CSV table of C-alpha atoms in Angstrom, one decimal:
chain,number,residue,atom,x,y,z
A,19,MET,CA,-106.5,42.6,-20.4
A,20,ALA,CA,-105.9,39.6,-22.6
A,21,ASN,CA,-104.1,36.7,-20.8
A,22,ILE,CA,-101.0,36.8,-23.0
A,23,LEU,CA,-97.4,37.2,-22.1
A,24,SER,CA,-95.3,37.4,-25.3
A,25,LEU,CA,-94.8,36.0,-28.8
A,26,ARG,CA,-92.4,33.0,-29.2
A,27,CYS,CA,-90.7,31.4,-32.1
A,28,ARG,CA,-92.1,27.9,-32.8
A,29,GLU,CA,-88.7,26.7,-33.9
A,30,CYS,CA,-86.0,28.3,-31.7
A,31,SER,CA,-88.2,29.5,-28.8
A,32,ARG,CA,-86.9,33.1,-28.8
A,33,GLU,CA,-89.4,35.4,-27.3
A,34,TYR,CA,-90.7,38.7,-28.7
A,35,PRO,CA,-92.9,41.4,-27.2
A,36,VAL,CA,-96.6,41.5,-28.1
A,37,GLU,CA,-96.3,43.5,-31.4
A,38,PRO,CA,-97.4,43.1,-35.0
A,39,LEU,CA,-94.8,40.5,-35.8
A,40,ASN,CA,-95.0,37.1,-37.3
A,41,VAL,CA,-91.6,35.8,-37.9
A,42,CYS,CA,-88.4,35.2,-35.9
A,43,GLU,CA,-85.6,37.4,-37.0
A,44,PHE,CA,-83.0,34.8,-36.2
A,45,CYS,CA,-84.3,31.6,-37.7
A,46,PHE,CA,-87.4,32.8,-39.7
A,47,GLY,CA,-89.6,30.4,-37.7
A,48,PRO,CA,-93.2,31.5,-37.3
A,49,LEU,CA,-94.2,33.2,-34.0
A,50,GLU,CA,-97.0,32.1,-31.8
A,51,VAL,CA,-98.7,33.7,-28.8
A,52,VAL,CA,-97.7,32.7,-25.3
A,53,TYR,CA,-100.6,32.7,-22.9
A,54,ASP,CA,-100.6,33.1,-19.1
A,55,TYR,CA,-102.4,29.8,-18.3
A,56,ASP,CA,-102.3,30.4,-14.6
A,57,ALA,CA,-104.3,33.6,-15.1
A,58,ILE,CA,-106.7,31.9,-17.5
A,59,LYS,CA,-107.2,29.0,-15.0
A,60,LYS,CA,-108.1,31.5,-12.3
A,61,SER,CA,-110.5,33.5,-14.4
A,62,THR,CA,-112.3,30.9,-16.4
A,63,SER,CA,-115.0,28.4,-15.5
A,64,ARG,CA,-117.7,26.4,-17.2
A,65,LYS,CA,-120.3,28.6,-15.5
A,66,LYS,CA,-118.7,31.8,-16.7
A,67,ILE,CA,-118.4,30.6,-20.3
A,68,ALA,CA,-121.9,29.3,-20.3
A,69,ALA,CA,-123.2,32.7,-19.2
A,70,GLY,CA,-121.1,34.5,-21.8
A,71,PRO,CA,-122.2,35.9,-25.2
A,72,ARG,CA,-123.5,33.5,-27.8
A,73,SER,CA,-120.4,34.0,-30.0
A,74,MET,CA,-116.8,33.1,-29.9
A,75,TRP,CA,-116.2,35.9,-27.4
A,76,ARG,CA,-117.6,33.6,-24.7
A,77,TYR,CA,-114.0,32.2,-24.8
A,78,ALA,CA,-112.4,35.7,-24.5
A,79,ASP,CA,-110.2,34.5,-21.6
A,80,PHE,CA,-108.4,32.1,-24.1
A,81,LEU,CA,-108.1,34.6,-27.0
A,82,PRO,CA,-105.1,36.9,-27.6
A,83,VAL,CA,-107.1,40.1,-27.5
A,84,ASP,CA,-109.7,41.8,-25.4
A,85,TYR,CA,-113.3,41.7,-26.5
A,86,ASN,CA,-114.1,44.8,-28.5
A,87,PRO,CA,-117.7,45.3,-29.5
A,88,ILE,CA,-116.7,47.7,-32.2
A,89,VAL,CA,-115.5,44.7,-34.4
A,90,ASP,CA,-118.1,42.1,-33.2
A,91,ILE,CA,-120.3,40.8,-35.9
A,92,ASN,CA,-121.2,37.8,-33.8
A,93,ALA,CA,-118.8,35.3,-35.2
A,94,GLY,CA,-118.8,31.8,-33.8
A,95,PHE,CA,-121.0,29.7,-31.5
A,96,THR,CA,-122.3,28.0,-34.6
A,97,PRO,CA,-124.5,24.9,-34.3
A,98,LEU,CA,-123.2,21.5,-33.5
A,99,ILE,CA,-125.8,19.2,-35.0
A,100,ARG,CA,-126.2,15.5,-34.1
A,101,SER,CA,-126.4,13.7,-37.4
A,102,ARG,CA,-129.1,11.1,-38.0
A,103,ASN,CA,-129.3,10.6,-41.7
A,104,LEU,CA,-125.6,11.0,-42.7
A,105,ALA,CA,-124.7,8.9,-39.7
A,106,LYS,CA,-127.0,6.2,-40.9
A,107,VAL,CA,-125.6,6.3,-44.4
A,108,LEU,CA,-122.0,6.0,-43.0
A,109,GLY,CA,-122.8,3.5,-40.3
A,110,LEU,CA,-122.0,5.7,-37.4
A,111,ASN,CA,-123.9,6.0,-34.2
A,112,GLU,CA,-122.5,9.2,-32.8
A,113,LEU,CA,-121.7,11.7,-35.5
A,114,TYR,CA,-121.9,15.4,-35.0
A,115,ILE,CA,-121.6,18.1,-37.6
A,116,LYS,CA,-120.0,21.4,-36.7
A,117,ASN,CA,-121.8,23.8,-39.1
A,118,ASP,CA,-119.5,26.8,-39.3
A,119,SER,CA,-121.0,27.7,-42.7
A,120,VAL,CA,-123.5,29.9,-40.9
A,121,ASN,CA,-121.1,32.5,-39.6
A,122,PRO,CA,-121.8,36.1,-40.4
A,123,SER,CA,-119.8,36.1,-43.6
A,124,TYR,CA,-120.5,32.3,-44.1
A,125,SER,CA,-117.2,30.7,-43.3
A,126,PHE,CA,-115.0,30.0,-40.3
A,127,LYS,CA,-112.7,32.8,-41.4
A,128,ASP,CA,-114.9,35.1,-39.3
A,129,ARG,CA,-113.3,33.6,-36.3
A,130,VAL,CA,-109.7,34.4,-37.2
A,131,VAL,CA,-110.6,37.8,-38.7
A,132,ALA,CA,-112.6,38.8,-35.6
A,133,VAL,CA,-109.4,38.4,-33.6
A,134,ALA,CA,-107.1,39.9,-36.2
A,135,THR,CA,-109.4,43.0,-36.5
A,136,ALA,CA,-109.7,43.5,-32.8
A,137,LYS,CA,-105.9,43.2,-32.4
A,138,ALA,CA,-105.3,45.5,-35.4
A,139,LEU,CA,-107.4,48.2,-33.6
A,140,GLU,CA,-105.5,47.6,-30.4
A,141,PHE,CA,-102.2,48.1,-32.3
A,142,GLY,CA,-103.5,51.3,-33.8
A,143,PHE,CA,-103.9,50.2,-37.4
A,144,GLU,CA,-106.5,52.0,-39.5
A,145,THR,CA,-106.4,49.6,-42.4
A,146,ILE,CA,-106.8,45.9,-42.7
A,147,ALA,CA,-105.8,43.8,-45.7
A,148,CYS,CA,-105.5,40.3,-47.1
A,149,ALA,CA,-104.9,38.4,-50.3
A,150,SER,CA,-107.8,36.1,-50.9
A,151,THR,CA,-109.9,34.5,-53.6
A,152,GLY,CA,-113.0,34.1,-51.5
A,153,ASN,CA,-113.9,33.4,-47.8
A,154,LEU,CA,-111.1,35.4,-46.2
A,155,ALA,CA,-111.9,38.4,-48.4
A,156,GLY,CA,-115.5,38.4,-47.2
A,157,ALA,CA,-114.6,38.1,-43.6
A,158,VAL,CA,-112.0,40.9,-43.7
A,159,SER,CA,-114.3,43.2,-45.5
A,160,ALA,CA,-117.2,42.6,-43.3
A,161,HIS,CA,-115.2,43.1,-40.1
A,162,ALA,CA,-113.6,46.2,-41.5
A,163,ALA,CA,-117.0,47.6,-42.3
A,164,ARG,CA,-118.2,47.0,-38.8
A,165,ALA,CA,-115.0,48.4,-37.3
A,166,GLY,CA,-115.0,51.5,-39.5
A,167,MET,CA,-111.6,50.5,-40.9
A,168,LYS,CA,-110.4,50.7,-44.5
A,169,ALA,CA,-110.0,47.3,-46.2
A,170,TYR,CA,-107.8,46.2,-49.1
A,171,VAL,CA,-108.3,42.8,-50.8
A,172,PHE,CA,-105.8,41.6,-53.3
A,173,ILE,CA,-106.8,39.0,-55.9
A,174,PRO,CA,-105.2,37.7,-59.1
A,175,SER,CA,-106.6,39.6,-62.1
A,176,ASN,CA,-107.7,36.4,-63.8
A,177,LEU,CA,-110.1,35.6,-60.9
A,178,GLU,CA,-113.8,36.0,-61.9
A,179,ALA,CA,-114.9,39.3,-60.4
A,180,GLY,CA,-118.0,37.6,-58.9
A,181,LYS,CA,-115.8,35.6,-56.7
A,182,VAL,CA,-115.1,38.6,-54.5
A,183,LEU,CA,-118.6,40.1,-54.6
A,184,SER,CA,-118.9,39.1,-50.9
A,185,ALA,CA,-116.0,41.4,-50.2
A,186,ALA,CA,-116.9,44.2,-52.6
A,187,ILE,CA,-120.4,44.6,-51.1
A,188,TYR,CA,-118.8,45.8,-47.8
A,189,ASN,CA,-117.0,48.5,-49.7
A,190,ALA,CA,-113.6,47.0,-49.5
A,191,THR,CA,-111.1,48.2,-52.1
A,192,ILE,CA,-110.5,45.2,-54.5
A,193,VAL,CA,-107.1,45.3,-56.1
A,194,ALA,CA,-106.8,42.8,-59.1
A,195,VAL,CA,-103.1,42.1,-59.6
A,196,ASP,CA,-101.8,41.1,-63.1
A,197,GLY,CA,-99.9,37.9,-62.7
A,198,SER,CA,-100.0,34.5,-61.0
A,199,TYR,CA,-100.8,33.5,-57.4
A,200,ASP,CA,-97.1,33.7,-56.7
A,201,ASP,CA,-97.0,37.3,-58.0
A,202,VAL,CA,-99.8,38.2,-55.6
A,203,ASN,CA,-98.0,36.5,-52.7
A,204,ARG,CA,-94.9,38.4,-53.4
A,205,LEU,CA,-96.6,41.8,-53.8
A,206,CYS,CA,-98.5,41.4,-50.6
A,207,SER,CA,-95.3,40.5,-48.7
A,208,GLU,CA,-93.7,43.7,-50.1
A,209,LEU,CA,-96.7,45.8,-49.3
A,210,ALA,CA,-96.8,44.4,-45.7
A,211,ASP,CA,-93.3,45.7,-45.2
A,212,LYS,CA,-93.9,49.0,-46.8
A,213,TYR,CA,-97.3,50.1,-45.5
A,214,ARG,CA,-98.6,50.4,-41.9
A,215,TRP,CA,-101.5,48.1,-42.5
A,216,ALA,CA,-102.7,45.0,-40.6
A,217,PHE,CA,-102.3,42.2,-43.1
A,218,VAL,CA,-104.3,39.6,-41.4
A,219,ASN,CA,-102.2,36.6,-42.3
A,220,ILE,CA,-98.8,38.4,-42.3
A,221,ASN,CA,-98.0,40.8,-39.6
A,222,VAL,CA,-100.9,39.9,-37.3
A,223,ARG,CA,-100.9,36.2,-38.2
A,224,PRO,CA,-100.0,34.8,-34.7
A,225,PHE,CA,-103.2,36.5,-33.3
A,226,TYR,CA,-105.3,35.8,-36.3
A,227,ALA,CA,-104.6,32.1,-36.4
A,228,ASP,CA,-105.6,31.7,-32.7
A,229,GLY,CA,-109.1,32.7,-33.5
A,230,SER,CA,-109.5,29.1,-34.8
A,231,LYS,CA,-108.9,27.7,-31.3
A,232,SER,CA,-112.6,28.6,-30.7
A,233,LEU,CA,-113.6,25.7,-33.0
A,234,GLY,CA,-112.0,23.4,-30.4
A,235,TYR,CA,-113.6,25.1,-27.4
A,236,GLU,CA,-117.0,25.2,-28.9
A,237,VAL,CA,-117.2,21.6,-29.9
A,238,ALA,CA,-116.0,20.6,-26.4
A,239,GLU,CA,-118.6,22.8,-24.7
A,240,GLN,CA,-121.4,21.7,-27.1
A,241,LEU,CA,-120.6,18.0,-26.5
A,242,GLY,CA,-121.2,18.6,-22.8
A,243,TRP,CA,-117.6,19.5,-21.8
A,244,ARG,CA,-115.8,16.6,-23.5
A,245,ALA,CA,-113.6,16.1,-26.5
A,246,PRO,CA,-114.6,13.9,-29.4
A,247,VAL,CA,-112.8,10.7,-30.2
A,248,HIS,CA,-112.3,11.7,-33.8
A,249,ALA,CA,-112.3,15.2,-35.4
A,250,ILE,CA,-112.2,15.5,-39.2
A,251,ALA,CA,-111.3,18.9,-40.8
A,252,PRO,CA,-110.4,20.1,-44.2
A,253,ALA,CA,-107.0,21.8,-44.6
A,254,ALA,CA,-105.5,24.5,-46.7
A,255,SER,CA,-102.6,26.2,-44.8
A,256,GLY,CA,-103.2,23.7,-42.0
A,257,ALA,CA,-103.5,26.4,-39.4
A,258,MET,CA,-107.1,25.8,-38.5
A,259,PHE,CA,-106.4,22.1,-38.1
A,260,THR,CA,-103.6,22.7,-35.6
A,261,LYS,CA,-105.7,25.2,-33.6
A,262,ILE,CA,-108.6,22.9,-33.1
A,263,TRP,CA,-106.2,20.5,-31.4
A,264,LYS,CA,-104.7,23.4,-29.5
A,265,GLY,CA,-108.1,24.6,-28.3
A,266,LEU,CA,-109.1,21.1,-27.0
A,267,ASN,CA,-105.8,20.7,-25.2
A,268,GLU,CA,-106.0,24.2,-23.6
A,269,PHE,CA,-109.4,23.3,-22.2
A,270,ALA,CA,-107.9,20.1,-20.8
A,271,ASP,CA,-104.9,22.0,-19.4
A,272,VAL,CA,-107.1,24.4,-17.4
A,273,GLY,CA,-109.4,21.6,-16.2
A,274,LEU,CA,-112.6,22.5,-18.2
A,275,ILE,CA,-112.5,19.0,-19.7
A,276,ASP,CA,-110.8,15.7,-18.8
A,277,SER,CA,-107.0,16.1,-18.8
A,278,ALA,CA,-106.4,13.4,-21.4
A,279,VAL,CA,-107.7,14.6,-24.8
A,280,PRO,CA,-108.7,11.4,-26.7
A,281,THR,CA,-109.2,13.1,-30.0
A,282,HIS,CA,-107.6,11.7,-33.1
A,283,MET,CA,-107.2,14.6,-35.6
A,284,HIS,CA,-107.9,13.7,-39.2
A,285,LEU,CA,-107.0,16.0,-42.0
A,286,ALA,CA,-108.7,16.0,-45.4
A,287,GLN,CA,-107.5,17.5,-48.7
A,288,ALA,CA,-108.6,17.2,-52.3
A,289,ALA,CA,-106.3,15.4,-54.7
A,290,GLY,CA,-105.7,18.5,-56.8
A,291,CYS,CA,-104.0,20.2,-53.9
A,292,ALA,CA,-102.9,17.8,-51.1
A,293,PRO,CA,-99.4,18.7,-50.1
A,294,ILE,CA,-100.0,18.0,-46.4
A,295,ALA,CA,-102.0,14.8,-46.8
A,296,GLU,CA,-99.5,13.5,-49.4
A,297,ALA,CA,-96.6,14.1,-47.0
A,298,TYR,CA,-98.5,12.1,-44.3
A,299,LEU,CA,-99.1,9.2,-46.7
A,300,ASP,CA,-95.4,9.3,-47.8
A,301,ASP,CA,-94.4,9.3,-44.1
A,302,ARG,CA,-92.4,12.5,-44.3
A,303,PHE,CA,-92.5,15.8,-42.4
A,304,ILE,CA,-91.2,17.8,-45.4
A,305,ILE,CA,-93.9,19.4,-47.4
A,306,LYS,CA,-93.5,19.3,-51.2
A,307,PRO,CA,-95.3,22.4,-52.4
A,308,VAL,CA,-97.7,21.8,-55.3
A,309,LYS,CA,-99.4,23.9,-58.0
A,310,PRO,CA,-103.1,23.7,-57.0
A,311,ASN,CA,-105.5,22.3,-59.5
A,312,SER,CA,-108.6,21.5,-57.4
A,313,VAL,CA,-112.3,22.2,-57.5
A,314,ALA,CA,-112.1,22.8,-53.8
A,315,LYS,CA,-110.9,26.4,-54.3
A,316,SER,CA,-110.9,27.5,-50.7
A,317,LEU,CA,-108.3,24.8,-49.9
A,318,ALA,CA,-106.0,25.6,-52.8
A,319,ILE,CA,-102.9,26.5,-51.0
A,320,GLY,CA,-99.9,24.8,-52.6
A,321,ASN,CA,-97.3,26.0,-50.1
A,322,PRO,CA,-99.0,25.6,-46.8
A,323,ALA,CA,-97.5,27.8,-44.0
A,324,ASP,CA,-98.6,25.4,-41.3
A,325,GLY,CA,-98.2,22.1,-43.1
A,326,TYR,CA,-95.4,20.9,-41.0
A,327,TYR,CA,-97.3,21.7,-37.8
A,328,ALA,CA,-100.4,20.0,-39.1
A,329,LEU,CA,-98.4,16.8,-39.6
A,330,LYS,CA,-97.1,17.1,-36.0
A,331,THR,CA,-100.7,17.5,-34.8
A,332,ILE,CA,-101.6,14.3,-36.6
A,333,GLU,CA,-98.7,12.5,-35.0
A,334,ALA,CA,-99.4,13.9,-31.5
A,335,SER,CA,-103.1,13.0,-31.7
A,336,GLY,CA,-102.7,9.6,-33.4
A,337,GLY,CA,-104.7,10.9,-36.3
A,338,SER,CA,-104.3,10.6,-40.0
A,339,ALA,CA,-104.8,12.3,-43.3
A,340,VAL,CA,-106.8,11.4,-46.4
A,341,VAL,CA,-106.7,12.5,-50.0
A,342,VAL,CA,-110.2,12.9,-51.5
A,343,PRO,CA,-110.4,12.3,-55.3
A,344,GLU,CA,-111.5,15.4,-57.1
A,345,ASP,CA,-114.8,13.8,-58.3
A,346,GLN,CA,-115.7,13.1,-54.7
A,347,VAL,CA,-115.6,16.7,-53.6
A,348,ALA,CA,-118.9,17.6,-55.2
A,349,GLU,CA,-120.3,14.2,-54.1
A,350,GLY,CA,-119.5,15.1,-50.5
A,351,VAL,CA,-121.3,18.4,-50.9
A,352,LYS,CA,-124.4,16.7,-52.3
A,353,LEU,CA,-124.3,13.9,-49.7
A,354,LEU,CA,-124.3,16.4,-46.8
A,355,ALA,CA,-127.1,18.5,-48.4
A,356,ARG,CA,-129.4,15.6,-49.1
A,357,THR,CA,-128.9,13.9,-45.8
A,358,GLU,CA,-128.7,16.8,-43.3
A,359,GLY,CA,-130.0,19.9,-45.1
A,360,ILE,CA,-126.7,21.7,-44.9
A,361,PHE,CA,-125.3,23.2,-48.1
A,362,THR,CA,-121.5,23.5,-47.9
A,363,GLU,CA,-118.8,24.6,-50.3
A,364,GLY,CA,-116.1,22.3,-51.7
A,365,ALA,CA,-114.1,22.3,-48.5
A,366,GLY,CA,-117.1,20.8,-46.7
A,367,GLY,CA,-117.4,18.2,-49.5
A,368,VAL,CA,-113.7,17.3,-48.9
A,369,ALA,CA,-114.4,16.8,-45.2
A,370,ILE,CA,-117.5,14.6,-45.8
A,371,SER,CA,-115.9,12.4,-48.4
A,372,GLY,CA,-112.8,12.3,-46.2
A,373,LEU,CA,-115.0,11.1,-43.3
A,374,LYS,CA,-116.5,8.5,-45.6
A,375,GLN,CA,-113.0,7.2,-46.4
A,376,LEU,CA,-112.0,7.1,-42.8
A,377,VAL,CA,-115.1,5.0,-41.9
A,378,GLU,CA,-114.6,2.7,-44.8
A,379,SER,CA,-111.0,2.1,-43.9
A,380,GLY,CA,-112.0,1.2,-40.3
A,381,LYS,CA,-110.1,4.2,-38.8
A,382,ILE,CA,-113.4,5.4,-37.3
A,383,GLY,CA,-115.5,2.8,-35.6
A,384,PRO,CA,-119.3,2.8,-35.6
A,385,ASP,CA,-119.6,3.8,-31.9
A,386,ASP,CA,-116.8,6.4,-31.9
A,387,LEU,CA,-117.9,10.0,-31.0
A,388,THR,CA,-117.0,11.8,-34.2
A,389,VAL,CA,-117.1,15.5,-35.2
A,390,VAL,CA,-116.8,16.7,-38.8
A,391,TYR,CA,-116.0,20.4,-39.4
A,392,ILE,CA,-118.0,22.1,-42.1
A,393,THR,CA,-116.2,25.4,-42.6
A,394,GLY,CA,-117.8,27.3,-45.5
A,395,ASN,CA,-121.2,27.9,-47.2
A,396,GLY,CA,-122.2,26.3,-50.5
A,397,LEU,CA,-124.0,29.4,-51.8
A,398,LYS,CA,-120.5,30.9,-52.5
A,399,THR,CA,-119.6,28.2,-55.0
A,400,VAL,CA,-122.8,27.1,-56.6
A,401,GLU,CA,-121.0,26.2,-59.9
A,402,LEU,CA,-119.5,23.2,-58.2
A,403,VAL,CA,-122.8,21.4,-58.0
A,404,GLN,CA,-124.7,23.1,-60.8
A,405,ASP,CA,-125.6,19.7,-62.3
A,406,VAL,CA,-128.2,19.0,-59.5
A,407,VAL,CA,-130.5,21.5,-61.2
A,408,ARG,CA,-132.6,19.2,-63.5
A,409,PRO,CA,-136.1,20.6,-63.6
A,410,ILE,CA,-138.9,18.6,-65.0
A,411,ASN,CA,-140.5,20.8,-67.7
A,412,ILE,CA,-144.2,20.5,-68.1
A,413,ALA,CA,-147.2,22.4,-69.5
A,414,ALA,CA,-149.3,24.3,-67.0
A,415,THR,CA,-151.9,21.5,-66.5
A,416,VAL,CA,-152.5,18.9,-63.7
A,417,ASP,CA,-152.4,16.1,-66.3
A,418,ALA,CA,-149.1,17.2,-67.6
A,419,PHE,CA,-147.7,17.2,-64.0
A,420,GLU,CA,-149.2,13.8,-63.1
A,421,SER,CA,-147.9,12.2,-66.2
A,422,ALA,CA,-144.4,13.7,-65.9
A,423,VAL,CA,-144.2,13.0,-62.1
A,424,PRO,CA,-146.2,9.8,-61.6
A,425,ALA,CA,-144.9,9.2,-58.1
A,426,SER,CA,-146.8,12.2,-56.9
A,427,VAL,CA,-150.2,10.7,-57.7
A,428,THR,CA,-151.6,9.1,-54.6
B,1,MET,CA,-83.5,41.7,-49.6
B,2,ARG,CA,-85.8,38.7,-50.3
B,3,ARG,CA,-86.7,35.6,-48.3
B,4,VAL,CA,-87.6,32.5,-50.2
B,5,ARG,CA,-88.1,28.8,-49.6
B,6,LEU,CA,-86.3,26.5,-52.0
B,7,THR,CA,-87.6,23.0,-52.3
B,8,PHE,CA,-85.2,20.3,-53.7
B,9,LEU,CA,-86.6,17.1,-55.0
B,10,ASP,CA,-84.8,13.9,-55.9
B,11,HIS,CA,-81.8,14.5,-58.1
B,12,MET,CA,-81.5,18.2,-57.1
B,13,ILE,CA,-80.6,17.3,-53.6
B,14,ARG,CA,-77.0,16.5,-54.6
B,15,GLN,CA,-76.5,19.7,-56.6
B,16,PRO,CA,-74.7,22.7,-55.0
B,17,VAL,CA,-77.4,25.1,-56.1
B,18,VAL,CA,-77.0,27.7,-53.4
B,19,TYR,CA,-73.3,27.9,-53.9
B,20,GLN,CA,-73.7,28.1,-57.7
B,21,MET,CA,-76.3,30.9,-57.3
B,22,GLY,CA,-73.9,33.0,-55.3
B,23,HIS,CA,-71.1,32.3,-57.8
B,24,ASP,CA,-73.0,33.0,-61.0
B,25,PHE,CA,-75.2,35.9,-60.0
B,26,LYS,CA,-74.5,39.1,-58.0
B,27,VAL,CA,-76.5,38.0,-55.0
B,28,VAL,CA,-75.5,37.3,-51.4
B,29,THR,CA,-77.1,34.0,-50.2
B,30,ASN,CA,-77.7,33.4,-46.5
B,31,ILE,CA,-79.3,30.1,-45.4
B,32,ARG,CA,-81.4,30.8,-42.3
B,33,ARG,CA,-83.1,27.4,-41.8
B,34,ALA,CA,-83.1,24.2,-43.7
B,35,ASP,CA,-84.1,20.5,-43.6
B,36,VAL,CA,-82.5,18.3,-46.2
B,37,GLN,CA,-83.2,14.6,-46.3
B,38,GLU,CA,-82.4,11.8,-48.7
B,39,ASN,CA,-85.1,12.5,-51.3
B,40,VAL,CA,-86.4,15.9,-50.5
B,41,GLY,CA,-85.2,19.0,-48.7
B,42,TRP,CA,-85.9,22.7,-48.2
B,43,VAL,CA,-83.9,25.8,-47.5
B,44,ILE,CA,-85.1,29.2,-46.3
B,45,LEU,CA,-82.8,31.6,-48.0
B,46,GLU,CA,-82.3,35.3,-47.6
B,47,LEU,CA,-81.1,36.9,-50.8
B,48,GLU,CA,-79.4,40.3,-51.0
B,49,GLY,CA,-78.8,42.1,-54.3
B,50,GLU,CA,-80.5,44.1,-56.9
B,51,GLU,CA,-84.1,43.1,-57.5
B,52,LEU,CA,-83.6,42.1,-61.1
B,53,GLU,CA,-80.5,40.1,-60.3
B,54,ILE,CA,-82.5,38.2,-57.5
B,55,ASP,CA,-85.2,37.6,-60.1
B,56,ARG,CA,-82.6,36.2,-62.5
B,57,ALA,CA,-81.0,34.0,-59.9
B,58,LEU,CA,-84.4,32.5,-58.8
B,59,ALA,CA,-85.5,32.0,-62.4
B,60,TRP,CA,-82.2,30.1,-63.0
B,61,ALA,CA,-82.9,27.9,-59.9
B,62,GLN,CA,-86.4,27.2,-61.2
B,63,SER,CA,-85.1,26.3,-64.6
B,64,LEU,CA,-83.0,23.5,-62.9
B,65,GLY,CA,-86.2,22.1,-61.3
B,66,VAL,CA,-85.9,23.8,-57.9
B,67,ARG,CA,-89.2,25.0,-56.5
B,68,VAL,CA,-89.2,28.6,-55.3
B,69,ASP,CA,-91.9,29.8,-52.9
B,70,PRO,CA,-92.5,32.5,-50.4
B,71,ALA,CA,-90.5,31.8,-47.2
B,72,LEU,CA,-93.5,31.8,-44.9
B,73,GLY,CA,-96.0,29.9,-47.1
B,74,ASP,CA,-98.6,31.2,-49.4
B,75,LEU,CA,-100.2,34.4,-48.3
B,76,ILE,CA,-103.2,34.2,-50.6
B,77,GLU,CA,-106.0,32.2,-49.0
B,78,GLY,CA,-109.4,31.0,-50.1
């Protein structure tokens, strides 16, 4: 049985039973899962984790659902790569890249959806749903296919159909809604009330969000059971950012790593949609929602559900937030690709350019153990960096080649 | 019934928008949570009434410059 006790309101602390609920009926605060840390402490150990599956399910003791092979498409336990070339460019001596772009559906969303899908089955749901323009749609659809569940993906009708190919291929039902993002939001909220479906980020959100804790656990384990001094992550709703911090602290609380987590959590957003980072820079805890207009599409959440909690995480960890200029998003993608051989999407470009800013401003020192989170794959958004394709056209002769590419002549 | 988050910026902070909404439209307003500071504030509001009337009330608030969003944040994700 999962080591969980109840759900609790993050605002007024009222407790609720473990059911498909996400909001406190009294104050409308978001609910989160309450764990039995005594039980976790008794059952977990470094040895047990190390002997576990090479996926996020090696941390099953810390997740809000039992392992269920029916939904498992091997999410997580992605590579943590020590950077040589990017580190050199940035002037860092201990930089690691958490490459979560190689998950089964090519983004970190597999982690949250793995938990949501397993929990949905546990609750007896037969259908899983989401509103998404990309990564979440792919993760939900892939997991539904594996689990034998029906999947519904809602998108705004003006979204290019190709954007959701990675969901449609798994036979999900794609519903294109006439109207704006706000209209899709509202419709999904109404459908979640009306239908007995598991909407991953609505009625099973407390469980769903905790899948991202595994990004904290994995980095700690892969660093040799220690937390980094700095962690840099891109943010959309802000949930993943808060859960990395939560994961590191849970490991400390049960004694798997040192009790004082030294990590400074740094959040990066692109200028065209930076409601959390702007709040940080204005020194306020109230998020001003924005209308997204960014090339980093997977981060385009103008009204971030966990924005406030992301700001509290920054405060608690002594971290910071950076706003990455729009023209630096693609530059970050290119920099990571040409230095480390990793092709990420716009969110990864935001993380890399954000890291660069943090180093240049002196917030990250050359010898600080630093981890940057790369959360999605570049092959999903090739249009962002299309300008790198500049072939040298030649006739089919050696002479033509050598005169066009003189550097190749040795 | 609909739950929304109203965000007030700058000059709107001093306006009695929620009172006026209940006065001018056939909706029952119920503030469930709020944080209002000097230059910015938000209110989580529960609205009861006919759907069309709620739409009209929220459109009016938006016309004043109040931002209206889903109470629990955006549901659509990348």
